[in-house]
Short mmCIF file of C-alpha atoms in Angstrom, two decimals:
data_model
loop_
_atom_site.label_atom_id
_atom_site.label_comp_id
_atom_site.label_asym_id
_atom_site.label_seq_id
_atom_site.Cartn_x
_atom_site.Cartn_y
_atom_site.Cartn_z
CA MET A 30 -21.70 -30.46 9.68
CA LYS A 31 -19.07 -29.10 12.01
CA GLU A 32 -18.81 -25.33 12.27
CA HIS A 33 -15.93 -23.37 13.68
CA ILE A 34 -15.28 -19.73 14.34
CA ILE A 35 -12.23 -18.23 12.73
CA HIS A 36 -10.32 -15.93 15.04
CA LEU A 37 -7.77 -13.37 13.99
CA GLN A 38 -4.41 -14.85 14.95
CA GLU A 39 -1.32 -12.86 15.79
CA GLN A 40 1.31 -12.84 13.04
CA PRO A 41 4.32 -11.03 14.49
CA ASP A 42 6.36 -11.51 11.29
CA PHE A 43 3.84 -9.77 9.03
CA PRO A 44 4.51 -8.00 6.66
CA THR A 45 7.68 -9.94 5.89
CA VAL A 46 5.51 -13.06 5.60
CA ASP A 47 2.08 -13.48 4.02
CA LEU A 48 -1.19 -13.54 5.94
CA SER A 49 -2.31 -16.97 7.08
CA ASN A 50 -5.34 -18.43 5.30
CA ASP A 51 -7.56 -17.92 8.36
CA ASN A 52 -6.40 -14.33 8.89
CA ALA A 53 -7.04 -13.55 5.23
CA GLU A 54 -10.61 -14.88 5.48
CA ILE A 55 -11.46 -12.95 8.63
CA LEU A 56 -9.82 -9.75 7.37
CA LYS A 57 -12.03 -9.82 4.28
CA VAL A 58 -15.00 -9.62 6.64
CA ILE A 59 -13.51 -7.13 9.10
CA LEU A 60 -12.36 -4.64 6.46
CA LYS A 61 -15.69 -4.72 4.60
CA ALA A 62 -17.80 -4.29 7.72
CA GLY A 63 -19.03 -0.79 8.41
CA ASP A 64 -16.74 2.21 8.62
CA SER A 65 -13.45 0.74 9.72
CA GLY A 66 -11.79 4.15 9.52
CA LEU A 67 -10.21 3.27 6.18
CA ASP A 68 -12.28 5.83 4.29
CA THR A 69 -11.44 8.61 6.71
CA ARG A 70 -7.70 7.94 6.59
CA ALA A 71 -7.75 7.52 2.78
CA ARG A 72 -9.40 10.94 2.46
CA GLU A 73 -6.70 12.42 4.70
CA LEU A 74 -3.95 11.02 2.44
CA TYR A 75 -5.71 11.81 -0.84
CA ASP A 76 -4.02 15.16 -1.51
CA VAL A 77 -0.59 14.40 -0.07
CA GLN A 78 -0.29 11.19 -2.10
CA ARG A 79 -1.17 12.81 -5.43
CA ASN A 80 2.42 12.99 -6.70
CA ILE A 81 3.37 9.48 -5.61
CA TYR A 82 0.17 8.24 -7.29
CA HIS A 83 1.29 9.83 -10.57
CA LEU A 84 4.61 8.03 -10.21
CA ALA A 85 2.73 4.76 -9.64
CA CYS A 86 0.64 5.49 -12.76
CA SER A 87 3.86 5.86 -14.77
CA ALA A 88 5.03 2.50 -13.41
CA LEU A 89 1.71 0.87 -14.29
CA HIS A 90 1.83 2.39 -17.77
CA LEU A 91 5.21 0.69 -18.29
CA LEU A 92 3.45 -2.59 -17.42
CA GLY A 93 0.76 -1.94 -20.03
CA VAL A 94 -1.94 -0.75 -17.61
CA LYS A 95 -3.61 2.42 -18.83
CA MET A 96 -4.37 4.67 -15.90
CA GLY A 97 -6.27 7.92 -15.97
CA ASN A 98 -6.05 10.97 -13.82
CA GLU A 99 -9.35 10.16 -12.18
CA PRO A 100 -10.00 11.16 -8.56
CA ARG A 101 -11.53 7.74 -7.85
CA GLU A 102 -8.29 6.02 -8.93
CA LEU A 103 -6.19 8.25 -6.68
CA TYR A 104 -8.64 7.54 -3.86
CA ALA A 105 -8.30 3.77 -4.48
CA PHE A 106 -4.50 4.18 -4.35
CA SER A 107 -4.72 5.91 -0.94
CA HIS A 108 -7.30 3.38 0.24
CA GLY A 109 -4.98 0.51 -0.73
CA PHE A 110 -2.11 2.15 1.13
CA VAL A 111 -4.24 2.59 4.26
CA SER A 112 -5.73 -0.90 3.94
CA PHE A 113 -2.27 -2.46 3.98
CA ASP A 114 -1.26 -0.40 7.02
CA THR A 115 -4.48 -1.42 8.77
CA ILE A 116 -3.92 -5.11 8.04
CA ASN A 117 -0.44 -4.72 9.48
CA ASP A 118 -1.85 -3.13 12.64
CA LEU A 119 -4.48 -5.84 13.11
CA VAL A 120 -2.31 -8.95 12.94
CA HIS A 121 0.19 -8.21 15.67
CA LYS A 122 0.48 -6.41 18.96
CA PRO A 123 0.79 -2.63 18.77
CA ARG A 124 4.31 -1.54 17.93
CA VAL A 125 6.13 1.56 16.87
CA TYR A 126 6.15 2.19 13.13
CA GLN A 127 9.62 1.39 11.86
CA ALA A 128 10.87 4.55 10.15
CA ARG A 129 14.17 3.04 8.95
CA PRO A 130 12.65 0.76 6.25
CA ALA A 131 10.26 3.55 5.23
CA LEU A 132 13.09 6.04 4.82
CA ALA A 133 15.23 3.50 2.94
CA PHE A 134 12.36 2.79 0.54
CA ALA A 135 11.56 6.49 0.11
CA SER A 136 15.20 7.34 -0.47
CA LYS A 137 15.53 4.66 -3.14
CA TYR A 138 12.24 5.17 -4.96
CA LEU A 139 10.67 8.50 -4.09
CA VAL A 140 12.75 11.37 -2.71
CA ASP A 141 16.30 12.13 -1.71
CA THR A 142 16.14 11.93 2.08
CA ARG A 143 19.87 12.37 2.71
CA SER A 144 19.55 16.08 3.43
CA LEU A 145 16.49 15.87 5.67
CA PHE A 146 17.02 16.59 9.33
CA ASP A 147 13.42 16.72 10.56
CA ILE A 148 11.36 14.23 8.61
CA ASP A 149 7.80 15.31 8.00
CA MET A 150 6.53 12.03 6.59
CA ASP A 151 3.45 13.43 4.87
CA GLN A 152 5.26 16.21 2.99
CA ASN A 153 8.67 14.77 2.31
CA ILE A 154 7.73 11.20 1.52
CA PHE A 155 4.10 11.02 0.47
CA GLY A 156 3.67 14.45 -1.07
CA ASN A 157 7.05 15.61 -2.31
CA ILE A 158 6.81 18.49 -4.77
CA VAL A 159 9.99 19.45 -6.56
CA ALA A 160 10.49 23.06 -7.71
CA ASP A 161 10.71 22.14 -11.42
CA GLY A 162 7.26 20.55 -11.28
CA SER A 163 8.39 16.93 -11.44
CA THR A 164 6.77 14.54 -9.00
CA HIS A 165 9.92 12.94 -7.62
CA ASP A 166 13.67 13.33 -7.77
CA ARG A 167 14.77 9.77 -8.41
CA ALA A 168 15.88 8.89 -11.93
CA ASN A 169 13.93 5.94 -13.35
CA ALA A 170 11.76 5.66 -10.23
CA ASP A 171 8.83 4.52 -12.37
CA VAL A 172 10.93 1.69 -13.83
CA ALA A 173 12.03 0.63 -10.34
CA LEU A 174 8.44 0.64 -9.05
CA ALA A 175 7.27 -1.30 -12.12
CA GLU A 176 9.90 -3.96 -11.42
CA ARG A 177 8.60 -4.51 -7.89
CA HIS A 178 4.88 -4.20 -8.70
CA ASN A 179 4.11 -7.94 -8.61
CA ILE A 180 5.65 -8.62 -5.20
CA LEU A 181 2.28 -8.78 -3.41
CA ALA A 182 0.60 -10.95 -6.04
CA GLU A 183 3.52 -13.38 -6.31
CA ASN A 184 4.84 -13.59 -2.75
CA TYR A 185 1.88 -12.56 -0.60
CA PRO A 186 -1.15 -14.14 -2.33
CA ASN A 187 -3.39 -14.08 0.77
CA THR A 188 -2.67 -10.41 1.42
CA TYR A 189 -3.18 -9.64 -2.26
CA ASP A 190 -6.50 -11.52 -2.19
CA VAL A 191 -7.74 -9.48 0.79
CA LEU A 192 -6.86 -6.22 -0.98
CA VAL A 193 -8.48 -7.23 -4.28
CA THR A 194 -11.58 -8.56 -2.49
CA LEU A 195 -11.95 -5.24 -0.69
CA GLY A 196 -11.75 -3.42 -4.04
CA GLU A 197 -14.31 -5.75 -5.58
CA TYR A 198 -16.61 -5.25 -2.61
CA ARG A 199 -16.34 -1.51 -3.20
CA ARG A 200 -17.21 -2.12 -6.89
CA GLU A 201 -13.95 -0.65 -8.11
CA SER A 202 -12.96 -0.72 -11.78
CA MET A 203 -9.85 -2.62 -12.91
CA GLN A 204 -7.93 0.68 -12.95
CA GLN A 205 -8.98 1.36 -9.36
CA ILE A 206 -7.92 -2.13 -8.28
CA HIS A 207 -4.54 -1.63 -10.00
CA ALA A 208 -4.22 1.69 -8.16
CA ARG A 209 -5.23 -0.01 -4.88
CA ILE A 210 -2.53 -2.69 -5.30
CA ALA A 211 0.06 -0.05 -6.23
CA GLY A 212 -0.74 1.90 -3.05
CA ALA A 213 -0.60 -1.24 -0.92
CA GLY A 214 2.66 -2.23 -2.62
CA ILE A 215 4.25 1.06 -1.65
CA ALA A 216 3.02 0.68 1.94
CA HIS A 217 4.49 -2.85 1.95
CA GLY A 218 7.82 -1.62 0.60
CA MET A 219 8.00 1.09 3.21
CA GLN A 220 7.58 -1.47 5.97
CA THR A 221 9.88 -4.17 4.65
CA SER A 222 12.30 -2.59 2.14
CA GLU A 223 11.77 -5.69 0.00
CA ASP A 224 13.14 -4.72 -3.40
CA ARG A 225 12.32 -7.69 -5.58
CA ALA A 226 10.24 -10.80 -5.80
CA ALA A 227 11.96 -13.71 -4.06
#
Protein backbone atom coordinates (compact mmCIF):
# COMPACT_ATOMS: atom_id res chain seq x y z
CA MET A 1 0.00 0.00 0.00
CA LYS A 2 1.45 3.30 -1.09
CA GLU A 3 1.03 6.21 1.29
CA HIS A 4 1.44 9.86 0.48
CA ILE A 5 1.34 13.04 2.48
CA ILE A 6 -1.13 15.67 1.36
CA HIS A 7 0.31 19.16 1.44
CA LEU A 8 -1.67 22.36 1.40
CA GLN A 9 -1.23 23.76 -2.10
CA GLU A 10 -1.42 27.40 -3.02
CA GLN A 11 -4.64 28.40 -4.79
CA PRO A 12 -4.20 32.04 -5.80
CA ASP A 13 -7.64 32.17 -7.47
CA PHE A 14 -9.56 31.15 -4.34
CA PRO A 15 -12.27 32.21 -3.49
CA THR A 16 -13.38 32.70 -7.09
CA VAL A 17 -12.68 28.99 -7.64
CA ASP A 18 -13.38 26.03 -5.36
CA LEU A 19 -10.82 24.38 -3.12
CA SER A 20 -8.91 21.52 -4.71
CA ASN A 21 -9.73 18.02 -3.43
CA ASP A 22 -6.39 17.76 -1.61
CA ASN A 23 -6.72 21.20 -0.01
CA ALA A 24 -10.24 20.36 1.15
CA GLU A 25 -9.00 17.16 2.83
CA ILE A 26 -6.10 18.81 4.62
CA LEU A 27 -8.19 21.82 5.68
CA LYS A 28 -10.67 19.50 7.38
CA VAL A 29 -7.79 18.33 9.57
CA ILE A 30 -6.16 21.74 10.08
CA LEU A 31 -9.35 23.53 11.07
CA LYS A 32 -10.42 20.82 13.52
CA ALA A 33 -7.02 20.57 15.21
CA GLY A 34 -6.66 22.44 18.47
CA ASP A 35 -7.45 26.12 18.85
CA SER A 36 -6.87 27.52 15.40
CA GLY A 37 -7.98 30.96 16.54
CA LEU A 38 -11.39 30.48 14.95
CA ASP A 39 -13.18 30.43 18.29
CA THR A 40 -11.48 33.60 19.48
CA ARG A 41 -12.30 35.53 16.31
CA ALA A 42 -15.89 34.18 16.23
CA ARG A 43 -16.40 35.45 19.80
CA GLU A 44 -15.07 38.85 18.74
CA LEU A 45 -17.61 39.05 15.89
CA TYR A 46 -20.52 37.58 17.87
CA ASP A 47 -22.08 40.88 18.97
CA VAL A 48 -21.31 42.97 15.89
CA GLN A 49 -22.81 40.35 13.56
CA ARG A 50 -26.09 40.03 15.47
CA ASN A 51 -28.11 42.15 13.04
CA ILE A 52 -26.70 40.58 9.90
CA TYR A 53 -27.42 37.16 11.45
CA HIS A 54 -31.08 38.14 11.88
CA LEU A 55 -31.16 39.13 8.22
CA ALA A 56 -29.66 35.73 7.31
CA CYS A 57 -32.33 34.05 9.48
CA SER A 58 -35.03 35.88 7.49
CA ALA A 59 -33.42 34.62 4.27
CA LEU A 60 -33.27 31.06 5.61
CA HIS A 61 -36.91 31.29 6.73
CA LEU A 62 -37.86 32.15 3.12
CA LEU A 63 -36.11 28.91 2.11
CA GLY A 64 -38.13 26.91 4.64
CA VAL A 65 -35.42 26.64 7.30
CA LYS A 66 -36.75 27.47 10.75
CA MET A 67 -34.14 29.36 12.70
CA GLY A 68 -34.32 30.41 16.32
CA ASN A 69 -32.80 33.29 18.15
CA GLU A 70 -30.37 31.01 19.91
CA PRO A 71 -26.91 32.26 20.90
CA ARG A 72 -25.33 29.02 19.63
CA GLU A 73 -26.79 29.63 16.15
CA LEU A 74 -25.45 33.19 16.05
CA TYR A 75 -22.09 31.83 17.20
CA ALA A 76 -22.14 29.22 14.40
CA PHE A 77 -22.91 32.03 11.92
CA SER A 78 -19.87 34.02 13.10
CA HIS A 79 -17.75 30.86 13.19
CA GLY A 80 -18.72 30.08 9.58
CA PHE A 81 -17.82 33.61 8.53
CA VAL A 82 -14.42 33.38 10.23
CA SER A 83 -13.84 29.84 8.94
CA PHE A 84 -14.29 31.00 5.36
CA ASP A 85 -11.92 33.93 5.89
CA THR A 86 -9.37 31.58 7.44
CA ILE A 87 -9.59 29.14 4.55
CA ASN A 88 -9.02 32.07 2.22
CA ASP A 89 -5.94 33.12 4.19
CA LEU A 90 -4.47 29.61 4.21
CA VAL A 91 -4.59 28.77 0.52
CA HIS A 92 -2.63 31.66 -0.92
CA LYS A 93 0.18 34.01 -0.05
CA PRO A 94 -0.69 36.83 2.33
CA ARG A 95 -2.44 39.67 0.55
CA VAL A 96 -4.37 42.78 1.40
CA TYR A 97 -8.07 42.24 2.00
CA GLN A 98 -9.91 43.59 -1.01
CA ALA A 99 -12.36 46.19 0.33
CA ARG A 100 -13.98 46.95 -3.04
CA PRO A 101 -15.87 43.62 -3.38
CA ALA A 102 -16.79 43.77 0.32
CA LEU A 103 -18.21 47.27 -0.01
CA ALA A 104 -20.06 46.36 -3.22
CA PHE A 105 -21.64 43.35 -1.51
CA ALA A 106 -22.48 45.33 1.63
CA SER A 107 -23.97 48.15 -0.40
CA LYS A 108 -26.17 45.76 -2.36
CA TYR A 109 -27.29 43.48 0.47
CA LEU A 110 -26.66 45.05 3.85
CA VAL A 111 -26.25 48.81 4.25
CA ASP A 112 -26.18 51.94 2.14
CA THR A 113 -22.46 52.70 1.93
CA ARG A 114 -22.75 55.62 -0.49
CA SER A 115 -22.59 58.24 2.25
CA LEU A 116 -19.74 56.68 4.22
CA PHE A 117 -16.45 58.52 4.16
CA ASP A 118 -14.50 56.60 6.80
CA ILE A 119 -15.53 52.97 6.68
CA ASP A 120 -15.52 51.25 10.04
CA MET A 121 -16.06 47.71 8.78
CA ASP A 122 -17.28 46.24 12.05
CA GLN A 123 -19.94 48.88 12.74
CA ASN A 124 -21.09 49.91 9.31
CA ILE A 125 -21.07 46.55 7.58
CA PHE A 126 -21.25 43.78 10.14
CA GLY A 127 -23.21 45.52 12.87
CA ASN A 128 -25.33 48.21 11.27
CA ILE A 129 -28.11 49.44 13.54
CA VAL A 130 -30.68 51.71 11.97
CA ALA A 131 -32.49 54.29 14.14
CA ASP A 132 -35.95 52.78 13.52
CA GLY A 133 -34.81 49.44 14.93
CA SER A 134 -34.62 47.57 11.63
CA THR A 135 -31.53 45.48 11.05
CA HIS A 136 -30.62 46.77 7.61
CA ASP A 137 -31.64 49.45 5.16
CA ARG A 138 -31.92 47.47 1.95
CA ALA A 139 -35.40 46.62 0.70
CA ASN A 140 -35.86 42.88 0.16
CA ALA A 141 -32.34 42.11 1.40
CA ASP A 142 -33.58 38.81 2.85
CA VAL A 143 -34.97 37.79 -0.55
CA ALA A 144 -31.67 38.68 -2.24
CA LEU A 145 -29.66 36.69 0.32
CA ALA A 146 -32.04 33.74 -0.02
CA GLU A 147 -31.50 33.75 -3.79
CA ARG A 148 -27.73 33.46 -3.39
CA HIS A 149 -27.76 31.03 -0.43
CA ASN A 150 -26.89 27.90 -2.45
CA ILE A 151 -23.83 29.34 -4.19
CA LEU A 152 -21.35 27.51 -1.94
CA ALA A 153 -23.16 24.17 -2.08
CA GLU A 154 -23.66 24.27 -5.86
CA ASN A 155 -20.48 25.94 -7.12
CA TYR A 156 -17.94 25.32 -4.37
CA PRO A 157 -18.69 21.76 -3.17
CA ASN A 158 -15.23 21.17 -1.65
CA THR A 159 -15.36 24.42 0.31
CA TYR A 160 -18.92 23.64 1.39
CA ASP A 161 -17.82 20.16 2.50
CA VAL A 162 -15.02 21.60 4.66
CA LEU A 163 -17.44 24.01 6.35
CA VAL A 164 -20.11 21.35 6.98
CA THR A 165 -17.50 18.87 8.23
CA LEU A 166 -16.23 21.47 10.70
CA GLY A 167 -19.79 21.99 11.96
CA GLU A 168 -20.33 18.25 12.29
CA TYR A 169 -17.07 17.90 14.17
CA ARG A 170 -18.30 20.57 16.56
CA ARG A 171 -21.57 18.59 16.95
CA GLU A 172 -23.69 21.43 15.64
CA SER A 173 -27.42 21.05 15.05
CA MET A 174 -28.87 21.42 11.55
CA GLN A 175 -29.87 25.00 12.41
CA GLN A 176 -26.30 25.76 13.47
CA ILE A 177 -24.92 24.27 10.26
CA HIS A 178 -27.38 26.36 8.23
CA ALA A 179 -26.23 29.43 10.19
CA ARG A 180 -22.57 28.43 9.59
CA ILE A 181 -23.12 28.18 5.83
CA ALA A 182 -25.01 31.50 5.79
CA GLY A 183 -22.10 33.21 7.57
CA ALA A 184 -19.57 31.65 5.21
CA GLY A 185 -21.74 32.61 2.24
CA ILE A 186 -21.70 36.24 3.29
CA ALA A 187 -17.91 36.13 3.76
CA HIS A 188 -17.64 34.59 0.28
CA GLY A 189 -19.87 37.27 -1.24
CA MET A 190 -17.84 40.01 0.37
CA GLN A 191 -14.67 38.66 -1.21
CA THR A 192 -16.00 37.89 -4.67
CA SER A 193 -19.20 39.92 -5.23
CA GLU A 194 -20.63 36.80 -6.87
CA ASP A 195 -24.36 37.47 -7.04
CA ARG A 196 -25.80 34.25 -8.38
CA ALA A 197 -25.04 30.63 -9.00
CA ALA A 198 -23.27 30.15 -12.32
